[in-house]
Coordinates of C-alpha atoms and ligand atoms in Angstrom, one line a residue:
M1 CA 0.0 0.0 0.0
L2 CA 1.2 3.5 -0.8
S3 CA 1.0 6.5 1.6
I4 CA -0.1 9.4 -0.6
L5 CA 1.1 12.1 1.8
T6 CA 4.6 10.8 2.5
R7 CA 5.0 9.0 -0.9
K8 CA 6.5 5.9 0.6
F9 CA 5.3 2.3 0.7
S10 CA 3.8 1.5 4.1
S11 CA 4.9 -2.2 4.2
P12 CA 6.9 -2.9 1.0
H13 CA 7.3 -6.4 -0.4
L14 CA 10.5 -6.9 -2.3
L15 CA 11.6 -9.3 -5.0
Y16 CA 15.4 -9.7 -5.5
V17 CA 16.7 -11.0 -8.8
G18 CA 20.3 -12.4 -8.8
M19 CA 21.8 -14.3 -5.8
G20 CA 25.5 -13.6 -6.7
E21 CA 28.2 -12.4 -4.4
M22 CA 26.4 -9.1 -3.8
G23 CA 22.7 -9.9 -4.4
Y24 CA 22.7 -12.8 -2.0
H25 CA 23.9 -10.7 0.9
I26 CA 22.0 -7.5 0.0
S27 CA 18.8 -9.4 -0.1
G28 CA 19.7 -11.1 3.2
T29 CA 20.2 -7.7 4.9
L30 CA 16.9 -6.4 3.4
S31 CA 15.1 -9.5 4.7
K32 CA 15.7 -8.4 8.3
K33 CA 13.4 -5.4 7.7
F34 CA 11.0 -6.4 4.8
P35 CA 9.4 -9.5 3.4
V36 CA 11.7 -10.6 0.6
T37 CA 11.1 -13.0 -2.3
V38 CA 14.3 -14.2 -4.2
W39 CA 15.0 -15.6 -7.6
N40 CA 18.3 -16.9 -9.1
R41 CA 19.1 -18.5 -12.4
T42 CA 20.6 -21.5 -10.5
F43 CA 17.8 -22.4 -8.1
D44 CA 20.0 -23.9 -5.4
K45 CA 21.3 -20.5 -4.3
A46 CA 17.8 -19.1 -4.0
Q47 CA 16.8 -22.2 -2.0
K48 CA 19.8 -21.7 0.3
H49 CA 18.8 -18.1 0.8
A50 CA 15.3 -19.1 1.7
N51 CA 16.7 -21.5 4.3
E52 CA 19.2 -19.0 5.7
F53 CA 17.0 -15.9 5.8
K54 CA 13.5 -17.2 5.8
T55 CA 12.8 -15.6 2.4
T56 CA 10.6 -17.1 -0.4
A57 CA 12.5 -18.7 -3.3
L58 CA 11.0 -18.7 -6.8
T59 CA 11.7 -21.5 -9.1
G60 CA 12.0 -21.7 -12.9
P61 CA 13.7 -19.7 -15.6
D62 CA 11.5 -16.5 -15.3
P63 CA 10.7 -14.8 -12.0
F64 CA 7.9 -12.9 -13.6
A65 CA 6.1 -16.1 -14.6
H66 CA 5.0 -16.2 -11.0
D67 CA 2.3 -14.1 -9.4
I68 CA 4.1 -10.9 -8.4
S69 CA 1.0 -8.8 -7.8
H70 CA 2.1 -8.3 -4.1
I71 CA 5.5 -6.9 -5.0
D72 CA 6.2 -3.2 -4.6
V73 CA 10.0 -3.1 -5.4
I74 CA 12.0 -5.3 -7.8
F75 CA 15.7 -5.4 -7.2
S76 CA 18.3 -6.7 -9.6
C77 CA 22.0 -7.4 -9.2
L78 CA 23.2 -9.2 -12.4
P79 CA 26.6 -9.1 -14.2
T80 CA 25.8 -6.4 -16.8
S81 CA 23.0 -4.2 -18.0
N82 CA 22.4 -6.7 -20.9
E83 CA 20.9 -9.2 -18.5
V84 CA 18.9 -6.5 -16.7
S85 CA 17.5 -5.5 -20.0
L86 CA 16.4 -9.1 -20.8
F87 CA 14.7 -9.4 -17.5
A88 CA 12.9 -6.0 -18.0
D89 CA 11.5 -7.4 -21.2
K90 CA 10.4 -10.5 -19.4
L91 CA 8.6 -8.3 -16.8
I92 CA 6.9 -6.3 -19.6
A93 CA 5.8 -9.5 -21.4
S94 CA 4.5 -11.2 -18.2
K95 CA 0.8 -11.7 -17.7
S96 CA 1.1 -11.3 -13.9
A97 CA -0.8 -8.4 -12.4
K98 CA 1.5 -5.6 -11.3
K99 CA 1.2 -3.0 -8.6
S100 CA 0.4 0.5 -9.9
N101 CA 3.5 1.9 -8.1
L102 CA 5.9 -0.8 -9.0
V103 CA 9.6 0.4 -8.9
W104 CA 12.7 -1.5 -10.2
V105 CA 15.9 -0.7 -8.4
D106 CA 19.0 -2.0 -10.3
N107 CA 22.1 -2.7 -8.1
T108 CA 24.1 -3.9 -11.1
S109 CA 27.1 -1.9 -12.1
G110 CA 25.6 -1.0 -15.4
V111 CA 25.8 1.1 -18.5
P112 CA 24.2 4.5 -18.3
A113 CA 22.8 4.5 -21.8
T114 CA 21.3 1.0 -21.5
S115 CA 19.7 2.0 -18.2
K116 CA 18.1 5.0 -19.8
D117 CA 16.6 2.7 -22.5
I118 CA 15.4 0.2 -19.9
A119 CA 13.7 3.0 -17.9
K120 CA 12.0 4.3 -21.0
R121 CA 10.6 0.9 -21.9
L122 CA 9.4 0.2 -18.3
E123 CA 7.9 3.7 -18.0
Q124 CA 5.5 2.9 -20.9
H125 CA 4.1 0.2 -18.6
N126 CA 4.0 2.6 -15.5
I127 CA 6.9 0.9 -13.9
G128 CA 9.6 3.2 -12.4
F129 CA 13.3 2.5 -12.7
L130 CA 16.3 3.7 -10.7
D131 CA 19.9 2.7 -11.2
A132 CA 21.3 2.2 -7.8
P133 CA 24.8 0.6 -8.0
I134 CA 26.6 -0.2 -4.8
S135 CA 30.1 -0.3 -3.5
G136 CA 31.5 -2.0 -0.4
G137 CA 31.8 -5.7 -1.2
R138 CA 30.3 -8.6 0.6
A139 CA 31.2 -7.1 4.1
G140 CA 29.4 -3.9 3.2
A141 CA 26.3 -5.8 2.0
I142 CA 26.2 -7.9 5.2
K143 CA 26.7 -5.0 7.6
G144 CA 24.4 -2.6 5.6
Q145 CA 27.5 -0.4 5.1
L146 CA 27.4 0.1 1.3
A147 CA 27.8 3.3 -0.7
V148 CA 24.6 3.4 -2.8
M149 CA 24.5 5.9 -5.7
V150 CA 21.1 6.5 -7.2
G151 CA 20.0 7.9 -10.6
G152 CA 16.5 8.5 -11.7
P153 CA 13.3 10.5 -10.9
A154 CA 12.9 11.8 -7.4
K155 CA 9.4 10.5 -7.3
Y156 CA 10.7 7.0 -7.4
F157 CA 13.6 7.7 -5.1
Q158 CA 11.2 9.0 -2.4
L159 CA 9.2 5.8 -2.7
V160 CA 12.1 3.5 -2.1
E161 CA 14.5 5.5 0.1
Q162 CA 13.3 3.7 3.2
V163 CA 14.1 0.4 1.6
L164 CA 17.6 1.5 0.5
Q165 CA 18.5 3.0 3.9
P166 CA 19.2 -0.3 5.7
L167 CA 21.8 -1.1 3.1
A168 CA 23.7 2.1 3.2
K169 CA 26.5 4.0 5.0
S170 CA 26.1 6.5 2.2
L171 CA 22.9 6.9 0.2
I172 CA 23.0 9.7 -2.3
H173 CA 20.4 10.5 -5.0
I174 CA 22.9 11.8 -7.6
D175 CA 20.5 13.1 -10.2
E176 CA 17.0 12.9 -11.7
K177 CA 18.6 11.4 -14.8
V178 CA 18.6 7.6 -15.1
G179 CA 22.1 6.4 -15.5
S180 CA 23.8 9.0 -13.3
G181 CA 24.4 6.4 -10.6
H182 CA 26.0 4.0 -13.1
A183 CA 28.1 6.9 -14.4
V184 CA 29.5 7.6 -10.9
K185 CA 30.0 3.9 -10.3
G186 CA 32.0 3.6 -13.5
Y187 CA 34.4 6.3 -12.4
N188 CA 34.5 4.9 -8.8
N189 CA 35.7 1.5 -10.1
L190 CA 38.2 3.0 -12.5
L191 CA 39.8 4.7 -9.5
Y192 CA 39.4 1.5 -7.4
A193 CA 41.2 -0.6 -10.1
C194 CA 44.1 1.9 -10.1
N195 CA 44.2 2.2 -6.3
I196 CA 44.2 -1.6 -5.8
L197 CA 47.0 -2.1 -8.3
L198 CA 49.1 0.6 -6.8
A199 CA 48.5 -0.6 -3.3
M200 CA 49.6 -4.2 -4.3
K201 CA 52.7 -2.9 -6.0
T202 CA 53.5 -0.8 -2.9
A203 CA 53.2 -3.7 -0.6
Q204 CA 55.4 -5.9 -2.8
S205 CA 58.1 -3.2 -3.2
L206 CA 58.2 -2.5 0.5
E207 CA 58.6 -6.2 1.3
A208 CA 61.3 -6.6 -1.3
N209 CA 63.1 -3.7 0.4
G210 CA 63.0 -5.6 3.8
V211 CA 60.4 -3.3 5.3
N212 CA 57.7 -4.8 7.6
V213 CA 54.6 -4.7 5.3
D214 CA 52.1 -4.8 8.2
K215 CA 53.6 -1.8 9.9
A216 CA 54.3 0.1 6.7
L217 CA 50.7 -0.3 5.3
R218 CA 49.1 0.6 8.6
T219 CA 51.2 3.7 8.6
I220 CA 50.3 4.7 5.1
M221 CA 46.6 4.0 5.8
A222 CA 46.8 6.5 8.7
A223 CA 48.7 9.0 6.4
S224 CA 47.9 10.8 3.2
G225 CA 48.6 7.9 0.8
G226 CA 46.1 5.5 2.4
S227 CA 42.8 4.3 0.9
N228 CA 40.0 1.8 1.3
S229 CA 41.9 -0.3 -1.4
M230 CA 45.1 -0.2 0.6
S231 CA 43.2 -1.5 3.6
R232 CA 42.0 -4.5 1.5
V233 CA 45.5 -5.1 0.3
H234 CA 46.8 -4.9 3.9
Q235 CA 44.2 -7.6 4.9
Y236 CA 45.4 -9.8 2.0
A237 CA 49.1 -9.4 2.5
T238 CA 49.0 -9.9 6.2
N239 CA 46.6 -12.9 6.2
N240 CA 48.5 -15.5 4.3
R241 CA 47.3 -14.0 1.0
T242 CA 43.6 -14.6 1.7
I243 CA 40.7 -12.3 2.0
D244 CA 37.0 -12.9 2.5
Y245 CA 36.0 -11.0 -0.6
N246 CA 35.2 -12.0 -4.1
F247 CA 35.1 -9.7 -7.1
K248 CA 35.5 -11.2 -10.6
T249 CA 38.2 -9.4 -12.6
N250 CA 36.0 -9.5 -15.7
L251 CA 33.4 -7.4 -13.8
L252 CA 35.9 -4.8 -12.8
I253 CA 37.2 -4.6 -16.4
K254 CA 33.6 -4.1 -17.5
D255 CA 33.3 -1.2 -15.0
M256 CA 36.6 0.3 -16.2
D257 CA 35.3 0.3 -19.7
I258 CA 32.1 2.1 -18.5
G259 CA 34.3 4.8 -16.8
L260 CA 36.7 5.1 -19.8
S261 CA 33.8 5.4 -22.3
M262 CA 32.8 8.7 -20.6
F263 CA 36.2 10.4 -21.2
D264 CA 36.3 13.2 -23.7
N265 CA 39.3 13.8 -26.0
Q266 CA 40.4 10.2 -25.6
D267 CA 43.2 10.2 -28.2
K268 CA 45.0 13.2 -26.8
D269 CA 44.6 12.7 -23.1
P270 CA 47.7 11.3 -21.4
V271 CA 45.8 10.4 -18.3
F272 CA 43.3 8.4 -20.4
A273 CA 46.4 6.5 -21.7
V274 CA 47.5 5.6 -18.2
F275 CA 44.0 4.3 -17.3
K276 CA 44.1 2.2 -20.5
E277 CA 47.5 0.7 -19.6
I278 CA 46.2 -0.2 -16.1
K279 CA 43.2 -1.9 -17.7
K280 CA 45.5 -3.9 -20.0
I281 CA 47.3 -5.3 -16.9
Y282 CA 43.9 -6.5 -15.5
N283 CA 43.0 -7.9 -18.9
D284 CA 46.3 -9.8 -19.2
C285 CA 45.8 -11.2 -15.7
A286 CA 42.2 -12.4 -16.4
Q287 CA 42.7 -13.8 -19.9
P288 CA 43.7 -17.4 -19.0
N289 CA 40.7 -17.8 -16.6
W290 CA 38.3 -15.1 -17.8
E291 CA 35.1 -16.4 -16.1
N292 CA 36.6 -17.1 -12.7
S293 CA 39.6 -14.8 -12.3
D294 CA 39.3 -12.7 -9.1
I295 CA 40.9 -9.3 -8.7
F296 CA 43.2 -10.6 -5.9
D297 CA 44.8 -12.9 -8.5
L298 CA 46.5 -9.8 -9.7
Y299 CA 48.7 -9.8 -6.6
S300 CA 50.7 -12.9 -7.8
F301 CA 50.4 -11.8 -11.4
I302 CA 52.3 -8.5 -10.9
E303 CA 54.7 -9.9 -8.4
N304 CA 58.4 -9.8 -9.6
K305 CA 57.4 -8.2 -12.9
Ligands
NAP1 N1 31.5 -8.6 -6.1 C1 31.6 -7.3 -5.7 O1 32.4 -7.0 -4.7 C2 30.8 -6.2 -6.3 C3 30.8 -5.0 -5.6 C4 30.0 -4.0 -6.2 C5 29.3 -4.2 -7.4 N2 29.4 -5.4 -8.0 C6 28.6 -5.5 -9.3 O2 27.4 -6.3 -8.9 C7 27.0 -7.0 -10.1 C8 27.0 -8.5 -9.7 O3 28.3 -8.9 -9.2 P1 28.5 -10.1 -8.3 O4 29.9 -10.0 -7.8 O5 27.4 -10.3 -7.3 O6 28.5 -11.3 -9.5 P2 28.5 -12.9 -9.3 O7 28.8 -13.3 -8.0 O8 29.2 -13.3 -10.5 O9 26.9 -13.2 -9.5 C9 26.3 -13.0 -10.8 C10 24.8 -13.3 -10.6 O10 24.1 -13.1 -11.8 C11 23.5 -14.3 -12.2 N3 23.5 -14.4 -13.7 C12 24.6 -14.4 -14.5 N4 24.3 -14.5 -15.8 C13 22.9 -14.5 -15.8 C14 21.9 -14.6 -16.8 N5 22.3 -14.7 -18.1 N6 20.6 -14.7 -16.5 C15 20.3 -14.6 -15.2 N7 21.1 -14.5 -14.2 C16 22.4 -14.5 -14.5 C17 24.2 -15.4 -11.5 O11 23.4 -16.5 -11.5 P3 24.0 -18.0 -11.2 O12 24.1 -18.2 -9.7 O13 23.0 -18.9 -11.8 O14 25.4 -18.1 -11.9 C18 24.5 -14.7 -10.2 O15 23.3 -14.7 -9.4 C19 28.0 -6.7 -11.2 O16 27.5 -5.8 -12.0 C20 29.3 -6.3 -10.4 O17 30.1 -5.4 -11.2 C21 30.1 -6.4 -7.5

């Protein structure tokens, strides 16, 4: 039900599509506050989620083949905007009755132009769309400490703000334009890729010079050269090269491409050339195991080079 005065759902029911590294834990956190239904291409993960979080798992190849007439907000966290677009088409084609104030919130790190197109198609069926990519990894999703960056009309943001709040240490409605969240996320991950690579190389060079890596990185983290990326590299380097965090290299490369595609003057810009070189290092690292390479594989890949 929708409260007309406050423009927010009074007891929203959520459907979460995509139980990957992020979607699984984001929907788990949401389930502590709201009734959540989940769907995943591989059903086992949806079933596991239902057992762990007392959510409802949908079966089959199409979440919208089920009755979703009670759902107020659809969430998605899929690899790219292409998959989101396919599922938006499935929703449009579905015979299931839909709420009049249905809003789709896309947590995928997507492509701004594709998101604009998805929003346009959904709008023709009175379904709102917001791009709301996230940053903060699995730990941020579990603790509700993600940075959530939202693009799209304020009327939809107002409706779902209460639903996004439990996920976020930072929740910013960037702009009325759909795609502005994805644009910010593209640049964020371009910076992230550079920072991780530089932090890894710093740790390795310090070690090669006989400096205590733990103390050195803790010092830098408290000083001006520190970053969130360095804190992840510190965890990895001081914990027998393990970290409880998964992020596929091919997904980060996709994000770097989204960031790079927004640069003007690409041919003449020397900074653009630096970003491209860094992307090439990630690309070379991922090539032999494209589907499964993780960004922390880069640590060994660049070692002694
Ligand atoms: N990992 C991170 O730390 C992180 C952080 C911020 C943002 N992101 C972004 O979040 C998004 C998801 O990343 P992730 O790390 O959660 O990915 P992931 O662990 O690889 O999970 C991908 C999910 O998408 C599903 N999927 C893949 N192809 C599909 C298709 N053709 N049709 C339907 N479902 C499909 C997978 O289903 P199956 O289980 O059946 O394979 C799985 O549920 C990406 O855009 C990524 O860039 C990731």
